Coordinates of C-alpha atoms in Angstrom, one line a residue:
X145 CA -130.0 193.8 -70.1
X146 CA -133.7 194.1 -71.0
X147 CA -136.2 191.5 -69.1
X148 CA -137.2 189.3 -71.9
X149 CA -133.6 188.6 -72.0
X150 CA -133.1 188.0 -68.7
X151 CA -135.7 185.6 -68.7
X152 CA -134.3 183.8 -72.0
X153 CA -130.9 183.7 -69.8
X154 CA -132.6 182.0 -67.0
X155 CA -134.5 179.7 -68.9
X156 CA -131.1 178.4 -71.5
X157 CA -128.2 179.5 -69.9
X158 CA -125.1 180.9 -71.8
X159 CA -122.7 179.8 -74.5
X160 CA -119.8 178.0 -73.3
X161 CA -117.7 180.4 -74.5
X162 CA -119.7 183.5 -73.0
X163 CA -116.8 185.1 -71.3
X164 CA -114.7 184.8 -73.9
X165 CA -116.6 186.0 -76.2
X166 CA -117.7 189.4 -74.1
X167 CA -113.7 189.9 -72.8
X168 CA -112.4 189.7 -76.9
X169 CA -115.6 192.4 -77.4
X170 CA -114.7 194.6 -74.7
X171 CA -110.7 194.2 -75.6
X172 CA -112.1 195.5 -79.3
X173 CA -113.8 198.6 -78.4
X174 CA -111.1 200.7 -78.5
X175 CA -110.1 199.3 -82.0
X176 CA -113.8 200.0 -83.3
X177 CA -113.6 203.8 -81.5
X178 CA -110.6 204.2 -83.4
X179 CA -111.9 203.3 -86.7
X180 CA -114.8 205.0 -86.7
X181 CA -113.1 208.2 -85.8
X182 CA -111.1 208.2 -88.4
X183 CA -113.2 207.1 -91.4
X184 CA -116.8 209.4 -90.5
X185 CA -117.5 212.0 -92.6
X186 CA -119.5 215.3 -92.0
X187 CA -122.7 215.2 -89.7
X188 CA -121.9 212.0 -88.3
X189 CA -118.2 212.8 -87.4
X190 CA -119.6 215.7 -86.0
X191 CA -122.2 213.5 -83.5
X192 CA -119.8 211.0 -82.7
X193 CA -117.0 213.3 -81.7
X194 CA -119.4 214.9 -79.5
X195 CA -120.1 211.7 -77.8
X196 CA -116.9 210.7 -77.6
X197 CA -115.9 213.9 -76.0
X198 CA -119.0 213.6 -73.1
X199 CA -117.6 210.0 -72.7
X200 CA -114.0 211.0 -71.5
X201 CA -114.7 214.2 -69.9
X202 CA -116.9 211.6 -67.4
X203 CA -114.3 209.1 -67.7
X204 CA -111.7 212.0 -66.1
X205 CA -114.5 212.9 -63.5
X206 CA -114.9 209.4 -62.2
X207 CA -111.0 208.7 -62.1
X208 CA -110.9 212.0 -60.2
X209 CA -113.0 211.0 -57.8
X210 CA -111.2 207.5 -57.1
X211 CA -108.2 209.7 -56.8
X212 CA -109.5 211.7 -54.4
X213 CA -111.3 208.9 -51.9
X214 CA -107.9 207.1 -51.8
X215 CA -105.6 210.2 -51.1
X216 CA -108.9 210.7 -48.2
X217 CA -108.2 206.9 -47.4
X218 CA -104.3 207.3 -47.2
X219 CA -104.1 210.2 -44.6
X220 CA -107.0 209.7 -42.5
X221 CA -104.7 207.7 -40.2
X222 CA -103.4 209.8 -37.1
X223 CA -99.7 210.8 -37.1
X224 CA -97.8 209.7 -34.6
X225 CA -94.5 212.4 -34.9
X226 CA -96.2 215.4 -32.8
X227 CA -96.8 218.7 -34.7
X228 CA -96.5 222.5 -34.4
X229 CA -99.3 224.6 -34.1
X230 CA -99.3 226.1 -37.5
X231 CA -99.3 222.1 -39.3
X232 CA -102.3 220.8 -37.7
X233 CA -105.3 222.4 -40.1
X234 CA -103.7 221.1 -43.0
X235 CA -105.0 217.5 -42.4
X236 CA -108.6 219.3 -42.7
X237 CA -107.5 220.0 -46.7
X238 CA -108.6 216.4 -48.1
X239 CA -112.1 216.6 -45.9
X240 CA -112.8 220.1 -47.3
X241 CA -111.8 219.0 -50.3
X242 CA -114.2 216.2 -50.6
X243 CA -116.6 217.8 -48.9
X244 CA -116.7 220.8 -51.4
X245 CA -116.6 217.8 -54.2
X246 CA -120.2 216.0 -52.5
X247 CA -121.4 219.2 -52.5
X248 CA -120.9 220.0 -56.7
X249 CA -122.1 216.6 -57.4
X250 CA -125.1 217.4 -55.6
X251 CA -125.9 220.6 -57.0
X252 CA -124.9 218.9 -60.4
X253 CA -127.7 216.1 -59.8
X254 CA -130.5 218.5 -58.9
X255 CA -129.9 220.8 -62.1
X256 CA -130.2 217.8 -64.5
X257 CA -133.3 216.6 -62.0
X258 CA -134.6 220.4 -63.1
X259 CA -133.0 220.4 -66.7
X260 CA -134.7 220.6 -69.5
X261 CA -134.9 218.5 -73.1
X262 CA -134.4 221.8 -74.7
X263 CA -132.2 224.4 -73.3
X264 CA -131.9 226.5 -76.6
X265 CA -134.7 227.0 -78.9
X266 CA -135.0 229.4 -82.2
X267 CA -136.5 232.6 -81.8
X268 CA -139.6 233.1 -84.1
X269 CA -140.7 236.7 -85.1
X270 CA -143.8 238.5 -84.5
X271 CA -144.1 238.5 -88.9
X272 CA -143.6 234.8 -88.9
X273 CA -146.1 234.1 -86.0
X274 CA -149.2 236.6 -87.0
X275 CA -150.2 236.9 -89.8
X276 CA -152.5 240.2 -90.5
X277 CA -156.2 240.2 -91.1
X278 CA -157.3 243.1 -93.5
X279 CA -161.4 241.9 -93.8
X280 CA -164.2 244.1 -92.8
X281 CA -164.3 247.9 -93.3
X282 CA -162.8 248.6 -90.0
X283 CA -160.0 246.4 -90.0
X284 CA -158.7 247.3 -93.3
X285 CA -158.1 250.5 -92.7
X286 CA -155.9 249.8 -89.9
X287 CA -154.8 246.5 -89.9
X288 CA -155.1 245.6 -86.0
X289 CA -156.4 242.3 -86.0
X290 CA -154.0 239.4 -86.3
X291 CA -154.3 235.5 -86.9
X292 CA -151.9 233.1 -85.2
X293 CA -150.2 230.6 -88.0
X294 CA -148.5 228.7 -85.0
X295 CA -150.4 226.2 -82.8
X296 CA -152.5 226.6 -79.6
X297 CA -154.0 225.5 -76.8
X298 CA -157.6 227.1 -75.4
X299 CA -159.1 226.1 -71.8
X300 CA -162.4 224.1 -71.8
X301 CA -164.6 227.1 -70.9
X302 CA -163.3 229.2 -73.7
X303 CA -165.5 231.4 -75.5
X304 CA -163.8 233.9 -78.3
X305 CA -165.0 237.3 -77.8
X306 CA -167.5 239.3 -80.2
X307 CA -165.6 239.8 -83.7
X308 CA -165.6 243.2 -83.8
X309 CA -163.3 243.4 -80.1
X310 CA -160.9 240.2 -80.9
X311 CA -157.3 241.2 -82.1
X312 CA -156.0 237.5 -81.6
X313 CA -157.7 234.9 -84.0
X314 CA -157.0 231.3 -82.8
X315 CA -157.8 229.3 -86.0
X316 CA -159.4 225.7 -84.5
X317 CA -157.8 223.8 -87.1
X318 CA -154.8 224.5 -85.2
X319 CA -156.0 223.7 -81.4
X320 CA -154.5 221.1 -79.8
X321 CA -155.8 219.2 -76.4
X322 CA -153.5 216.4 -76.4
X323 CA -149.9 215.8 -76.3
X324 CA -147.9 212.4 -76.4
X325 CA -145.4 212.4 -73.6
X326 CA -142.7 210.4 -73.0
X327 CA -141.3 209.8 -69.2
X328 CA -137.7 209.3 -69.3
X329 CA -137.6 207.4 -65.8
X330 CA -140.4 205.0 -66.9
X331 CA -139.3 205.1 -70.8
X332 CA -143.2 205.0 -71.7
X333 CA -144.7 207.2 -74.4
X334 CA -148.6 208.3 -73.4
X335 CA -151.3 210.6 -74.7
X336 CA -152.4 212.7 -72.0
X337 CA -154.8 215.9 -72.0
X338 CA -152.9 219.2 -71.6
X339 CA -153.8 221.3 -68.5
X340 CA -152.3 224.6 -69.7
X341 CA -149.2 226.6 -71.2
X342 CA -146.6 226.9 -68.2
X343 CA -144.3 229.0 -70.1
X344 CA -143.2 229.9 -73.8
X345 CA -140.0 230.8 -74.0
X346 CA -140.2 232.7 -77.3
X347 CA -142.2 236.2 -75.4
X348 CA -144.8 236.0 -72.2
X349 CA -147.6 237.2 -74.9
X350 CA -147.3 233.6 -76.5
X351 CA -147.9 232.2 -73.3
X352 CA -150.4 234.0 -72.3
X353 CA -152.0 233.7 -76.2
X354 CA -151.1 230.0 -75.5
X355 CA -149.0 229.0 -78.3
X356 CA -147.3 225.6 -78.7
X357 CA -143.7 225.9 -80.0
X358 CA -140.9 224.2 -80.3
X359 CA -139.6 224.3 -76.0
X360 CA -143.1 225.5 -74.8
X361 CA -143.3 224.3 -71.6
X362 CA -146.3 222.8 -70.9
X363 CA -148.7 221.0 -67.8
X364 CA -150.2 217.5 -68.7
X365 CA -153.1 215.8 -66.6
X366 CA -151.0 212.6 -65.7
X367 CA -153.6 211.0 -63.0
X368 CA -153.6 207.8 -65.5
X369 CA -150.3 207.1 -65.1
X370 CA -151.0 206.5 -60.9
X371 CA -148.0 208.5 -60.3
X372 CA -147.4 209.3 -56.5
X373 CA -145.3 211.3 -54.3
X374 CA -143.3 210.3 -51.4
X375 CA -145.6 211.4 -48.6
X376 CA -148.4 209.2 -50.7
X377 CA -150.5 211.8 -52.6
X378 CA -151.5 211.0 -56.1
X379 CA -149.5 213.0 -58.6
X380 CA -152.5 215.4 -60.8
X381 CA -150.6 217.5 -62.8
X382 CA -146.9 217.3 -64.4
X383 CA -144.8 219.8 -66.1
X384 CA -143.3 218.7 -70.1
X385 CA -141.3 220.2 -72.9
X386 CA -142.7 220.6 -76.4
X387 CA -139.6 218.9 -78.4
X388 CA -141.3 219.0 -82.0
X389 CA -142.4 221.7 -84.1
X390 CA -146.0 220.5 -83.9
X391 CA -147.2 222.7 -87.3
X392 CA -144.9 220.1 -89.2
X393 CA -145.7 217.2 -87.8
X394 CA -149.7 217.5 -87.1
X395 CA -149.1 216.5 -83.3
X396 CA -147.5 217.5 -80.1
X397 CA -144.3 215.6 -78.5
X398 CA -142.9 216.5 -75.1

């Protein structure tokens, strides 16, 4: 429930017939679950299904867990009918088993505390990403020098290099200092300076060339946002995903 809600609840209560009202909802979920899965058509069947499928697959997870803490619960009180030798490990099964169970969920929380928006991205080509320059009397003849169609990012100090030695044009049309980044814990969308280009995923020259693709992963300044770390420090510098294709839209999402 958002705040301004809340504070709505606080301030007039409830309808008399709140519960009611929220039980018959809940009793009709299933009902509208139903219905929509049988009467969406193409994309949207598609989307929903997929969502659906996510929804049980936790569902079974969370039930399997339950199952497992009572079965833990059930035999963790001491026999009193003595046992052989070769019986007495196999009250160590449920621990082990739980314990190997913490242990997944844990792993399982620090890869999406790692993941990424964008796991898969399309690869771009060399042909679709430079585009050859054929002017002077040099570079004509043997078409070395290349312009990049896509995006980029430059440092502050950056000077290009004498025109006759650069093989990599960076048109500034296409420079970008600024991306608008939005923080999934604090659900806030900012426009913060970018430090540099961490890592594009499409070839290592990219990154080092400093493209912005769709998946680039980038480093914003995010010392406006007063973030701080457990031990106190202020947080300077953050990592973020491009998730736009920034030569369609005219700016850069992460």
């Amino acid at each position: 429930m958002s705040t301004w809600r809340r504070q709505w609840t606080k301030e007039h209560g409830r309808r008399l017939d709140h519960e009611e009202r929220t039980r018959k909802r809940k009793a009709r979920e299933g009902h509208d679950a139903s219905e929509k899965a049988q009467n969406l058509r193409g994309l949207r069947a598609k989307l929903y299904q997929q969502k659906r499928h996510k929804e049980k697959i936790q569902m079974k997870k969370q039930i399997r867990a339950k199952e497992e803490r009572n079965v833990k619960g059930a035999e963790a009180q001491p026999s009193t009918t003595p046992l052989p030798q070769y019986l007495l490990d196999r009250s160590n099964e449920t621990n082990a088993k739980a314990l190997s169970s913490a242990i997944k969920n844990k792993r399982a929380e620090k890869a999406a505390k790692f993941s990424v928006p964008l796991p898969k991205v399309r690869g771009i080509s060399e042909e679709e990403m430079f585009k050859v320059v054929k002017t002077g009397k040099k570079t004509a003849k043997k078409s070395w020098k290349r312009m990049i169609t896509k995006p980029t990012f430059v440092g502050e100090g950056f000077t290009r290099r004498p025109v006759k030695f650069e093989r990599f044009i960076r048109p500034m049309g296409l420079r970008y200092k600024k991306a608008n980044v939005t923080h999934p814990e604090l659900g806030v969308t900012v426009q913060l300076p970018i430090l540099g280009v961490k890592k594009n995923p499409q070839n290592p020259m990219y990154t080092q060339l400093g493209v912005l693709t769709k998946g680039t992963v980038i480093e914003v300044n995010v010392s406006e946002l007063g973030i701080v770390t457990a031990g106190g420090k202020v947080v300077w510098g953050r990592w973020a995903q491009v998730t736009n294709n920034p030569e369609n839209d005219g700016c850069l999402n992460a």
